[in-house]
């Protein structure tokens, strides 16, 4: 949270499964498109928040399966756990607050009296989250009577039903919306309220996000029935919440453009040669470099000397790449070596992206850029923290 001196230009708060990540998109193209946009245009002055029903363990497993960039904040277990940064440092104050009028053992005891409820695997459970599988009819029976039974035993709970099968019992003060409100109040208390906040979701446990005051919201086109029903009943006429015509991360990009929250064209959507820009930004240069690198190796751009010339034109002759081992390589020599690799990944599930990109000026035209250089081919993944000394030529 301390990476930005002042208020975030934009804070995107997004669900993961079937919102940020399209599990029907085996190439992860919409996710990679969004991430290239984020790293190039927003990573230096904005905040990315993932808000998921997954537990921290399940979320970490997902990161091994999908090319996810690292969020600034991760809200897991349907808003019962808030963690910060790469190390996922947990917000103890939030968890202590949720202990009020909550006893997990009593919840388990009372829910065991409902034969409709089938407990979810242990990996889906949490200290402040008791989760079950149940059909729609059974869920209604539980939701009509369980809160009263728990109230008689001194507990104040919230029940969230989503995806037509998942039922979560949480403390009353928990949930994705309450967790976001807590975050916003925390930013405000530090004098850093985001200039704009965009929430994004696809299922019932995301509905709370759209009730937070002063936010923009996008219900992605592939949203589940329960969220679509909520949208029709509560937000259809709201100018600040849209039902996107695009799926998942593409719908998030659509919303950024619709609400005029910033650029919404990804480097992955640009044809080569790239259009000229009036202002050269180091983050944009690095993202375009690796997008073009991927397309070159996949054989998706013409095999032309102009590609190598472009890569050299955006960097200085004395530019270097410093690998974690301390080994320094000439950037231009690396580009020359790349020329012999054209199409060597053609027909293969090869992707390249950057993560945790940080830029620091060290002169009028020189920048130190640090980032994770990530590549995946099939089930093999490579990720290397890289330091790039970038000397950008003025236009």
mmCIF file of C-alpha atoms in Angstrom:
data_model
loop_
_atom_site.group_PDB
_atom_site.id
_atom_site.type_symbol
_atom_site.label_atom_id
_atom_site.label_comp_id
_atom_site.label_asym_id
_atom_site.label_seq_id
_atom_site.Cartn_x
_atom_site.Cartn_y
_atom_site.Cartn_z
ATOM 1 C CA UNK A 1 0.000 0.000 0.000
ATOM 2 C CA UNK A 2 2.983 2.294 0.461
ATOM 3 C CA UNK A 3 4.154 2.106 -3.157
ATOM 4 C CA UNK A 4 2.193 5.274 -4.014
ATOM 5 C CA UNK A 5 2.980 8.561 -2.281
ATOM 6 C CA UNK A 6 -0.500 10.021 -2.723
ATOM 7 C CA UNK A 7 -3.939 8.787 -3.778
ATOM 8 C CA UNK A 8 -4.203 6.022 -6.344
ATOM 9 C CA UNK A 9 -5.333 7.249 -9.751
ATOM 10 C CA UNK A 10 -7.473 4.111 -10.013
ATOM 11 C CA UNK A 11 -8.155 1.149 -7.751
ATOM 12 C CA UNK A 12 -9.497 -1.928 -9.529
ATOM 13 C CA UNK A 13 -11.157 -4.456 -7.211
ATOM 14 C CA UNK A 14 -11.882 -7.681 -9.062
ATOM 15 C CA UNK A 15 -13.125 -11.149 -8.371
ATOM 16 C CA UNK A 16 -10.872 -13.861 -9.841
ATOM 17 C CA UNK A 17 -12.721 -16.935 -11.140
ATOM 18 C CA UNK A 18 -14.767 -16.095 -14.244
ATOM 19 C CA UNK A 19 -14.138 -12.365 -13.745
ATOM 20 C CA UNK A 20 -10.421 -11.653 -13.974
ATOM 21 C CA UNK A 21 -9.732 -15.235 -15.083
ATOM 22 C CA UNK A 22 -11.765 -16.823 -17.865
ATOM 23 C CA UNK A 23 -11.497 -20.569 -17.273
ATOM 24 C CA UNK A 24 -12.987 -21.162 -20.727
ATOM 25 C CA UNK A 25 -10.082 -19.253 -22.306
ATOM 26 C CA UNK A 26 -7.373 -21.909 -22.323
ATOM 27 C CA UNK A 27 -4.823 -19.472 -23.783
ATOM 28 C CA UNK A 28 -5.540 -16.898 -21.028
ATOM 29 C CA UNK A 29 -5.649 -14.195 -23.696
ATOM 30 C CA UNK A 30 -8.114 -11.850 -21.980
ATOM 31 C CA UNK A 31 -6.148 -12.078 -18.722
ATOM 32 C CA UNK A 32 -2.837 -11.384 -20.470
ATOM 33 C CA UNK A 33 -4.399 -8.474 -22.391
ATOM 34 C CA UNK A 34 -5.562 -6.851 -19.149
ATOM 35 C CA UNK A 35 -2.261 -7.452 -17.392
ATOM 36 C CA UNK A 36 -0.256 -5.887 -20.211
ATOM 37 C CA UNK A 37 -2.547 -2.848 -20.003
ATOM 38 C CA UNK A 38 -2.219 -2.678 -16.229
ATOM 39 C CA UNK A 39 1.566 -2.959 -16.085
ATOM 40 C CA UNK A 40 2.070 -0.454 -18.919
ATOM 41 C CA UNK A 41 -0.495 2.186 -17.975
ATOM 42 C CA UNK A 42 -1.529 1.817 -14.315
ATOM 43 C CA UNK A 43 1.047 -0.098 -12.268
ATOM 44 C CA UNK A 44 3.033 2.982 -11.224
ATOM 45 C CA UNK A 45 0.187 5.094 -9.811
ATOM 46 C CA UNK A 46 -2.789 2.775 -9.252
ATOM 47 C CA UNK A 47 -3.755 -0.198 -7.090
ATOM 48 C CA UNK A 48 -4.890 -3.679 -8.088
ATOM 49 C CA UNK A 49 -7.000 -5.619 -5.588
ATOM 50 C CA UNK A 50 -8.161 -9.207 -6.046
ATOM 51 C CA UNK A 51 -11.279 -10.125 -4.058
ATOM 52 C CA UNK A 52 -12.038 -13.832 -4.174
ATOM 53 C CA UNK A 53 -14.017 -16.524 -2.414
ATOM 54 C CA UNK A 54 -10.912 -18.715 -2.516
ATOM 55 C CA UNK A 55 -8.921 -19.277 0.655
ATOM 56 C CA UNK A 56 -5.289 -18.087 0.767
ATOM 57 C CA UNK A 57 -4.112 -21.672 0.099
ATOM 58 C CA UNK A 58 -6.442 -22.065 -2.878
ATOM 59 C CA UNK A 59 -5.400 -18.650 -4.233
ATOM 60 C CA UNK A 60 -1.713 -19.606 -4.070
ATOM 61 C CA UNK A 61 -2.518 -22.771 -5.992
ATOM 62 C CA UNK A 62 -4.305 -20.741 -8.655
ATOM 63 C CA UNK A 63 -1.232 -18.533 -9.104
ATOM 64 C CA UNK A 64 0.746 -21.628 -10.068
ATOM 65 C CA UNK A 65 -1.820 -22.504 -12.733
ATOM 66 C CA UNK A 66 -2.518 -19.106 -14.291
ATOM 67 C CA UNK A 67 -0.293 -16.195 -15.435
ATOM 68 C CA UNK A 68 -1.517 -13.850 -12.704
ATOM 69 C CA UNK A 69 0.338 -10.657 -11.880
ATOM 70 C CA UNK A 70 0.829 -9.756 -8.222
ATOM 71 C CA UNK A 71 -1.922 -7.572 -6.727
ATOM 72 C CA UNK A 72 -1.271 -4.833 -4.191
ATOM 73 C CA UNK A 73 -3.998 -6.245 -1.947
ATOM 74 C CA UNK A 74 -5.608 -9.685 -1.932
ATOM 75 C CA UNK A 75 -8.968 -10.223 -0.201
ATOM 76 C CA UNK A 76 -9.632 -13.942 0.222
ATOM 77 C CA UNK A 77 -12.208 -16.262 1.798
ATOM 78 C CA UNK A 78 -15.189 -14.096 0.767
ATOM 79 C CA UNK A 79 -13.882 -10.975 2.485
ATOM 80 C CA UNK A 80 -12.718 -12.584 5.734
ATOM 81 C CA UNK A 81 -8.963 -12.292 5.089
ATOM 82 C CA UNK A 82 -7.146 -9.169 3.848
ATOM 83 C CA UNK A 83 -3.470 -9.450 2.899
ATOM 84 C CA UNK A 84 -0.938 -7.045 1.407
ATOM 85 C CA UNK A 85 1.754 -7.385 -1.233
ATOM 86 C CA UNK A 86 3.855 -10.253 -2.534
ATOM 87 C CA UNK A 87 4.381 -11.627 0.993
ATOM 88 C CA UNK A 88 0.615 -11.592 1.681
ATOM 89 C CA UNK A 89 0.979 -9.899 5.075
ATOM 90 C CA UNK A 90 -2.356 -10.371 6.835
ATOM 91 C CA UNK A 91 -4.367 -7.539 8.357
ATOM 92 C CA UNK A 92 -4.661 -8.715 11.960
ATOM 93 C CA UNK A 93 -6.938 -5.824 12.909
ATOM 94 C CA UNK A 94 -9.539 -6.944 10.378
ATOM 95 C CA UNK A 95 -9.520 -10.519 11.648
ATOM 96 C CA UNK A 96 -9.817 -9.390 15.273
ATOM 97 C CA UNK A 97 -12.832 -7.292 14.308
ATOM 98 C CA UNK A 98 -14.500 -10.344 12.757
ATOM 99 C CA UNK A 99 -14.204 -12.290 16.017
ATOM 100 C CA UNK A 100 -17.076 -10.235 17.465
ATOM 101 C CA UNK A 101 -20.182 -12.417 17.943
ATOM 102 C CA UNK A 102 -18.565 -15.302 16.074
ATOM 103 C CA UNK A 103 -17.897 -18.884 17.142
ATOM 104 C CA UNK A 104 -16.962 -21.296 14.387
ATOM 105 C CA UNK A 105 -17.724 -24.382 16.502
ATOM 106 C CA UNK A 106 -21.297 -23.260 17.099
ATOM 107 C CA UNK A 107 -21.757 -22.613 13.370
ATOM 108 C CA UNK A 108 -20.554 -26.136 12.573
ATOM 109 C CA UNK A 109 -22.840 -27.607 15.239
ATOM 110 C CA UNK A 110 -25.961 -25.820 13.963
ATOM 111 C CA UNK A 111 -25.279 -26.372 10.261
ATOM 112 C CA UNK A 112 -24.856 -30.109 10.881
ATOM 113 C CA UNK A 113 -28.614 -30.198 11.521
ATOM 114 C CA UNK A 114 -29.303 -29.376 7.853
ATOM 115 C CA UNK A 115 -28.996 -32.541 5.715
ATOM 116 C CA UNK A 116 -29.072 -30.365 2.567
ATOM 117 C CA UNK A 117 -25.594 -29.017 3.360
ATOM 118 C CA UNK A 118 -22.526 -30.875 2.137
ATOM 119 C CA UNK A 119 -19.295 -29.471 3.664
ATOM 120 C CA UNK A 120 -16.737 -28.236 1.144
ATOM 121 C CA UNK A 121 -13.157 -29.594 1.316
ATOM 122 C CA UNK A 122 -10.954 -28.368 4.156
ATOM 123 C CA UNK A 123 -8.888 -26.246 1.751
ATOM 124 C CA UNK A 124 -12.022 -24.115 1.144
ATOM 125 C CA UNK A 125 -12.677 -23.463 4.843
ATOM 126 C CA UNK A 126 -11.335 -20.632 7.014
ATOM 127 C CA UNK A 127 -11.375 -19.300 10.592
ATOM 128 C CA UNK A 128 -14.231 -16.960 9.678
ATOM 129 C CA UNK A 129 -15.707 -18.939 6.770
ATOM 130 C CA UNK A 130 -17.711 -22.167 6.936
ATOM 131 C CA UNK A 131 -18.513 -23.371 3.437
ATOM 132 C CA UNK A 132 -20.903 -25.914 1.919
ATOM 133 C CA UNK A 133 -22.239 -27.202 -1.371
ATOM 134 C CA UNK A 134 -26.026 -27.044 -1.709
ATOM 135 C CA UNK A 135 -28.572 -26.677 -4.497
ATOM 136 C CA UNK A 136 -30.735 -23.591 -4.889
ATOM 137 C CA UNK A 137 -33.793 -25.041 -3.153
ATOM 138 C CA UNK A 138 -31.792 -26.344 -0.205
ATOM 139 C CA UNK A 139 -29.960 -23.025 0.103
ATOM 140 C CA UNK A 140 -33.254 -21.173 0.492
ATOM 141 C CA UNK A 141 -34.318 -23.467 3.339
ATOM 142 C CA UNK A 142 -31.026 -22.862 5.146
ATOM 143 C CA UNK A 143 -31.070 -19.095 4.577
ATOM 144 C CA UNK A 144 -34.614 -18.837 5.918
ATOM 145 C CA UNK A 145 -33.892 -20.470 9.270
ATOM 146 C CA UNK A 146 -30.175 -20.736 10.105
ATOM 147 C CA UNK A 147 -29.578 -17.045 10.975
ATOM 148 C CA UNK A 148 -32.327 -17.137 13.633
ATOM 149 C CA UNK A 149 -30.960 -20.342 15.147
ATOM 150 C CA UNK A 150 -27.482 -18.835 15.398
ATOM 151 C CA UNK A 151 -28.813 -15.553 16.745
ATOM 152 C CA UNK A 152 -30.423 -17.435 19.637
ATOM 153 C CA UNK A 153 -26.959 -18.736 20.467
ATOM 154 C CA UNK A 154 -25.428 -15.264 20.481
ATOM 155 C CA UNK A 155 -23.974 -15.228 16.965
ATOM 156 C CA UNK A 156 -24.490 -12.606 14.288
ATOM 157 C CA UNK A 157 -23.875 -14.104 10.842
ATOM 158 C CA UNK A 158 -24.167 -13.451 7.132
ATOM 159 C CA UNK A 159 -24.991 -16.150 4.580
ATOM 160 C CA UNK A 160 -23.734 -15.779 1.012
ATOM 161 C CA UNK A 161 -24.947 -18.025 -1.820
ATOM 162 C CA UNK A 162 -23.192 -17.991 -5.178
ATOM 163 C CA UNK A 163 -22.588 -19.899 -8.400
ATOM 164 C CA UNK A 164 -25.754 -21.940 -7.851
ATOM 165 C CA UNK A 165 -23.957 -24.329 -5.488
ATOM 166 C CA UNK A 166 -21.731 -22.588 -2.902
ATOM 167 C CA UNK A 167 -23.031 -21.412 0.460
ATOM 168 C CA UNK A 168 -20.761 -19.579 2.923
ATOM 169 C CA UNK A 169 -21.536 -18.736 6.541
ATOM 170 C CA UNK A 170 -19.540 -15.678 7.650
ATOM 171 C CA UNK A 171 -19.473 -13.198 10.521
ATOM 172 C CA UNK A 172 -22.045 -10.442 9.993
ATOM 173 C CA UNK A 173 -19.309 -7.839 9.452
ATOM 174 C CA UNK A 174 -17.519 -9.889 6.793
ATOM 175 C CA UNK A 175 -18.019 -10.139 3.033
ATOM 176 C CA UNK A 176 -16.390 -8.630 -0.020
ATOM 177 C CA UNK A 177 -18.237 -5.328 0.330
ATOM 178 C CA UNK A 178 -17.391 -4.877 4.010
ATOM 179 C CA UNK A 179 -13.752 -5.723 3.358
ATOM 180 C CA UNK A 180 -13.611 -3.089 0.615
ATOM 181 C CA UNK A 181 -15.232 -0.496 2.887
ATOM 182 C CA UNK A 182 -12.606 -1.283 5.524
ATOM 183 C CA UNK A 183 -9.841 -0.796 2.949
ATOM 184 C CA UNK A 184 -11.286 2.496 1.711
ATOM 185 C CA UNK A 185 -11.582 3.787 5.284
ATOM 186 C CA UNK A 186 -7.972 2.756 5.901
ATOM 187 C CA UNK A 187 -6.784 4.660 2.810
ATOM 188 C CA UNK A 188 -8.879 7.655 3.830
ATOM 189 C CA UNK A 189 -7.396 7.672 7.349
ATOM 190 C CA UNK A 190 -3.928 7.897 5.761
ATOM 191 C CA UNK A 191 -5.067 10.742 3.514
ATOM 192 C CA UNK A 192 -4.850 8.541 0.401
ATOM 193 C CA UNK A 193 -8.391 7.814 -0.827
ATOM 194 C CA UNK A 194 -8.339 6.469 -4.414
ATOM 195 C CA UNK A 195 -9.458 8.989 -7.030
ATOM 196 C CA UNK A 196 -11.619 6.298 -8.636
ATOM 197 C CA UNK A 197 -12.558 2.735 -7.724
ATOM 198 C CA UNK A 198 -13.821 0.119 -10.188
ATOM 199 C CA UNK A 199 -15.348 -3.116 -8.828
ATOM 200 C CA UNK A 200 -15.766 -6.165 -11.047
ATOM 201 C CA UNK A 201 -17.693 -9.386 -10.530
ATOM 202 C CA UNK A 202 -19.656 -12.294 -11.944
ATOM 203 C CA UNK A 203 -21.452 -14.084 -9.077
ATOM 204 C CA UNK A 204 -23.614 -13.653 -5.999
ATOM 205 C CA UNK A 205 -20.758 -13.185 -3.556
ATOM 206 C CA UNK A 206 -19.685 -10.132 -5.604
ATOM 207 C CA UNK A 207 -23.022 -8.289 -5.217
ATOM 208 C CA UNK A 208 -21.864 -6.538 -2.026
ATOM 209 C CA UNK A 209 -19.028 -4.862 -3.930
ATOM 210 C CA UNK A 210 -21.523 -2.937 -6.044
ATOM 211 C CA UNK A 211 -23.259 -1.500 -2.965
ATOM 212 C CA UNK A 212 -20.158 0.375 -1.775
ATOM 213 C CA UNK A 213 -20.822 4.127 -2.185
ATOM 214 C CA UNK A 214 -19.129 6.149 -4.933
ATOM 215 C CA UNK A 215 -17.698 3.210 -6.867
ATOM 216 C CA UNK A 216 -17.891 2.390 -10.548
ATOM 217 C CA UNK A 217 -18.892 -1.185 -11.279
ATOM 218 C CA UNK A 218 -18.912 -3.749 -14.068
ATOM 219 C CA UNK A 219 -20.900 -6.967 -14.165
ATOM 220 C CA UNK A 220 -19.077 -9.026 -16.779
ATOM 221 C CA UNK A 221 -21.116 -10.421 -19.694
ATOM 222 C CA UNK A 222 -20.763 -14.023 -18.482
ATOM 223 C CA UNK A 223 -22.160 -13.247 -15.000
ATOM 224 C CA UNK A 224 -24.132 -15.873 -13.082
ATOM 225 C CA UNK A 225 -27.895 -15.800 -12.676
ATOM 226 C CA UNK A 226 -27.902 -14.539 -9.086
ATOM 227 C CA UNK A 227 -25.760 -11.471 -9.894
ATOM 228 C CA UNK A 228 -27.721 -10.710 -13.075
ATOM 229 C CA UNK A 229 -30.921 -10.804 -11.028
ATOM 230 C CA UNK A 230 -29.389 -8.447 -8.460
ATOM 231 C CA UNK A 231 -28.302 -6.112 -11.262
ATOM 232 C CA UNK A 232 -31.785 -6.050 -12.822
ATOM 233 C CA UNK A 233 -33.413 -5.301 -9.462
ATOM 234 C CA UNK A 234 -30.887 -2.827 -8.060
ATOM 235 C CA UNK A 235 -28.511 -1.327 -10.609
ATOM 236 C CA UNK A 236 -29.908 -1.539 -14.133
ATOM 237 C CA UNK A 237 -30.592 2.206 -14.263
ATOM 238 C CA UNK A 238 -27.436 3.270 -12.417
ATOM 239 C CA UNK A 239 -25.046 5.303 -14.598
ATOM 240 C CA UNK A 240 -22.121 4.035 -12.490
ATOM 241 C CA UNK A 241 -22.666 0.274 -12.954
ATOM 242 C CA UNK A 242 -22.698 -1.454 -16.343
ATOM 243 C CA UNK A 243 -23.366 -4.949 -17.620
ATOM 244 C CA UNK A 244 -20.477 -5.452 -20.019
ATOM 245 C CA UNK A 245 -20.833 -7.016 -23.446
ATOM 246 C CA UNK A 246 -17.368 -8.577 -23.071
ATOM 247 C CA UNK A 247 -16.371 -11.578 -20.955
ATOM 248 C CA UNK A 248 -14.164 -11.524 -17.878
ATOM 249 C CA UNK A 249 -11.010 -9.339 -18.060
ATOM 250 C CA UNK A 250 -12.075 -7.985 -21.455
ATOM 251 C CA UNK A 251 -15.211 -6.687 -19.739
ATOM 252 C CA UNK A 252 -13.038 -4.940 -17.147
ATOM 253 C CA UNK A 253 -11.104 -3.207 -19.922
ATOM 254 C CA UNK A 254 -14.412 -2.255 -21.538
ATOM 255 C CA UNK A 255 -15.519 -0.636 -18.260
ATOM 256 C CA UNK A 256 -12.261 1.333 -17.916
ATOM 257 C CA UNK A 257 -12.976 2.841 -21.310
ATOM 258 C CA UNK A 258 -16.711 3.327 -20.689
ATOM 259 C CA UNK A 259 -16.153 5.270 -17.467
ATOM 260 C CA UNK A 260 -13.110 7.089 -18.900
ATOM 261 C CA UNK A 261 -10.908 5.874 -16.036
ATOM 262 C CA UNK A 262 -7.773 5.717 -18.197
ATOM 263 C CA UNK A 263 -6.398 4.064 -21.342
ATOM 264 C CA UNK A 264 -8.029 0.735 -22.191
ATOM 265 C CA UNK A 265 -6.041 -0.450 -25.215
ATOM 266 C CA UNK A 266 -3.571 -3.210 -24.389
ATOM 267 C CA UNK A 267 -0.162 -3.536 -26.034
ATOM 268 C CA UNK A 268 -1.317 -7.024 -26.997
ATOM 269 C CA UNK A 269 -4.033 -5.481 -29.184
ATOM 270 C CA UNK A 270 -1.649 -3.294 -31.178
ATOM 271 C CA UNK A 271 -0.413 -4.293 -34.619
ATOM 272 C CA UNK A 272 3.268 -3.891 -35.431
ATOM 273 C CA UNK A 273 4.668 -1.392 -36.272
ATOM 274 C CA UNK A 274 3.304 0.302 -33.176
ATOM 275 C CA UNK A 275 1.759 3.769 -33.493
ATOM 276 C CA UNK A 276 4.006 6.610 -32.349
ATOM 277 C CA UNK A 277 3.384 8.052 -28.881
ATOM 278 C CA UNK A 278 3.907 11.638 -27.740
ATOM 279 C CA UNK A 279 5.207 10.650 -24.296
ATOM 280 C CA UNK A 280 7.498 7.684 -23.796
ATOM 281 C CA UNK A 281 6.881 5.824 -20.535
ATOM 282 C CA UNK A 282 9.411 3.242 -19.304
ATOM 283 C CA UNK A 283 6.697 0.811 -18.133
ATOM 284 C CA UNK A 284 5.033 0.931 -21.556
ATOM 285 C CA UNK A 285 8.402 0.387 -23.272
ATOM 286 C CA UNK A 286 9.162 -2.723 -21.200
ATOM 287 C CA UNK A 287 5.680 -4.231 -21.684
ATOM 288 C CA UNK A 288 5.811 -3.685 -25.458
ATOM 289 C CA UNK A 289 9.303 -5.177 -25.554
ATOM 290 C CA UNK A 290 8.125 -8.450 -24.007
ATOM 291 C CA UNK A 291 4.854 -8.595 -25.946
ATOM 292 C CA UNK A 292 6.855 -8.253 -29.157
ATOM 293 C CA UNK A 293 9.395 -10.784 -27.851
ATOM 294 C CA UNK A 294 6.579 -13.313 -27.325
ATOM 295 C CA UNK A 295 5.009 -12.662 -30.725
ATOM 296 C CA UNK A 296 8.421 -12.932 -32.434
ATOM 297 C CA UNK A 297 9.114 -16.334 -30.906
ATOM 298 C CA UNK A 298 5.560 -17.518 -31.673
ATOM 299 C CA UNK A 299 5.966 -16.330 -35.269
ATOM 300 C CA UNK A 300 2.998 -13.942 -34.967
ATOM 301 C CA UNK A 301 4.751 -10.886 -36.442
ATOM 302 C CA UNK A 302 6.463 -10.664 -39.839
ATOM 303 C CA UNK A 303 10.024 -11.951 -39.903
ATOM 304 C CA UNK A 304 11.468 -8.560 -40.645
ATOM 305 C CA UNK A 305 14.574 -6.657 -39.672
ATOM 306 C CA UNK A 306 12.227 -3.798 -38.775
ATOM 307 C CA UNK A 307 11.233 -5.656 -35.582
ATOM 308 C CA UNK A 308 14.838 -5.806 -34.386
ATOM 309 C CA UNK A 309 15.328 -2.195 -35.479
ATOM 310 C CA UNK A 310 12.315 -1.146 -33.438
ATOM 311 C CA UNK A 311 13.554 -2.923 -30.317
ATOM 312 C CA UNK A 312 16.884 -1.146 -30.674
ATOM 313 C CA UNK A 313 15.216 2.205 -31.406
ATOM 314 C CA UNK A 314 13.437 2.276 -28.045
ATOM 315 C CA UNK A 315 16.633 1.568 -26.142
ATOM 316 C CA UNK A 316 20.074 3.108 -26.025
ATOM 317 C CA UNK A 317 23.197 1.478 -27.383
ATOM 318 C CA UNK A 318 24.669 1.307 -23.879
ATOM 319 C CA UNK A 319 21.527 -0.170 -22.309
ATOM 320 C CA UNK A 320 22.083 -3.221 -20.082
ATOM 321 C CA UNK A 321 20.081 -5.984 -18.431
ATOM 322 C CA UNK A 322 21.215 -7.025 -14.956
ATOM 323 C CA UNK A 323 20.141 -10.552 -13.977
ATOM 324 C CA UNK A 324 19.775 -11.604 -10.297
ATOM 325 C CA UNK A 325 23.135 -13.373 -10.531
ATOM 326 C CA UNK A 326 24.697 -9.970 -11.106
ATOM 327 C CA UNK A 327 25.549 -10.788 -14.715
ATOM 328 C CA UNK A 328 25.240 -7.752 -16.972
ATOM 329 C CA UNK A 329 24.258 -8.224 -20.607
ATOM 330 C CA UNK A 330 24.205 -5.682 -23.382
ATOM 331 C CA UNK A 331 20.607 -5.043 -24.322
ATOM 332 C CA UNK A 332 21.438 -4.645 -27.999
ATOM 333 C CA UNK A 333 23.440 -7.884 -28.017
ATOM 334 C CA UNK A 334 20.442 -9.657 -26.477
ATOM 335 C CA UNK A 335 18.246 -8.231 -29.238
ATOM 336 C CA UNK A 336 20.704 -9.461 -31.879
ATOM 337 C CA UNK A 337 20.597 -12.940 -30.355
ATOM 338 C CA UNK A 338 16.801 -12.884 -30.496
ATOM 339 C CA UNK A 339 16.857 -12.557 -34.289
ATOM 340 C CA UNK A 340 17.793 -16.240 -34.634
ATOM 341 C CA UNK A 341 14.863 -17.374 -32.450
ATOM 342 C CA UNK A 342 12.058 -16.405 -34.817
ATOM 343 C CA UNK A 343 9.141 -18.852 -34.646
ATOM 344 C CA UNK A 344 10.913 -21.339 -32.359
ATOM 345 C CA UNK A 345 7.784 -21.412 -30.152
ATOM 346 C CA UNK A 346 5.308 -21.548 -33.012
ATOM 347 C CA UNK A 347 2.413 -23.913 -32.275
ATOM 348 C CA UNK A 348 3.430 -24.162 -28.621
ATOM 349 C CA UNK A 349 1.623 -22.811 -25.565
ATOM 350 C CA UNK A 350 4.319 -20.200 -24.962
ATOM 351 C CA UNK A 351 3.595 -16.868 -23.268
ATOM 352 C CA UNK A 352 5.724 -14.094 -21.758
ATOM 353 C CA UNK A 353 4.684 -11.304 -19.421
ATOM 354 C CA UNK A 354 6.059 -8.930 -16.792
ATOM 355 C CA UNK A 355 5.025 -8.553 -13.159
ATOM 356 C CA UNK A 356 5.855 -6.256 -10.223
ATOM 357 C CA UNK A 357 7.206 -3.604 -12.561
ATOM 358 C CA UNK A 358 8.818 -0.637 -10.815
ATOM 359 C CA UNK A 359 10.455 2.321 -12.580
ATOM 360 C CA UNK A 360 12.917 4.784 -11.035
ATOM 361 C CA UNK A 361 14.402 7.778 -12.910
ATOM 362 C CA UNK A 362 18.169 8.114 -12.582
ATOM 363 C CA UNK A 363 18.650 10.932 -15.088
ATOM 364 C CA UNK A 364 16.794 12.949 -17.689
ATOM 365 C CA UNK A 365 16.629 10.038 -20.141
ATOM 366 C CA UNK A 366 17.744 7.095 -17.999
ATOM 367 C CA UNK A 367 15.594 4.745 -15.936
ATOM 368 C CA UNK A 368 16.217 1.787 -13.672
ATOM 369 C CA UNK A 369 13.383 -0.667 -14.251
ATOM 370 C CA UNK A 370 12.858 -3.727 -12.046
ATOM 371 C CA UNK A 371 10.358 -6.433 -12.899
ATOM 372 C CA UNK A 372 9.674 -10.141 -12.899
ATOM 373 C CA UNK A 373 10.301 -11.529 -16.379
ATOM 374 C CA UNK A 374 7.917 -14.499 -16.610
ATOM 375 C CA UNK A 375 7.596 -17.158 -19.291
ATOM 376 C CA UNK A 376 5.464 -20.273 -19.513
ATOM 377 C CA UNK A 377 5.478 -23.147 -21.984
ATOM 378 C CA UNK A 378 2.982 -25.902 -21.244
ATOM 379 C CA UNK A 379 3.382 -26.752 -17.564
ATOM 380 C CA UNK A 380 6.920 -25.338 -17.293
ATOM 381 C CA UNK A 381 7.215 -21.847 -15.834
ATOM 382 C CA UNK A 382 10.224 -19.566 -15.540
ATOM 383 C CA UNK A 383 10.265 -16.321 -13.571
ATOM 384 C CA UNK A 384 13.318 -14.138 -13.018
ATOM 385 C CA UNK A 385 13.630 -10.827 -11.177
ATOM 386 C CA UNK A 386 15.349 -8.566 -13.689
ATOM 387 C CA UNK A 387 16.885 -5.114 -13.499
ATOM 388 C CA UNK A 388 17.033 -3.113 -16.712
ATOM 389 C CA UNK A 389 19.035 0.058 -17.201
ATOM 390 C CA UNK A 390 16.990 1.801 -19.840
ATOM 391 C CA UNK A 391 18.202 4.831 -21.749
ATOM 392 C CA UNK A 392 15.229 6.010 -23.771
ATOM 393 C CA UNK A 393 15.832 8.019 -26.893
ATOM 394 C CA UNK A 394 13.683 11.104 -27.233
ATOM 395 C CA UNK A 395 11.477 11.488 -30.290
#
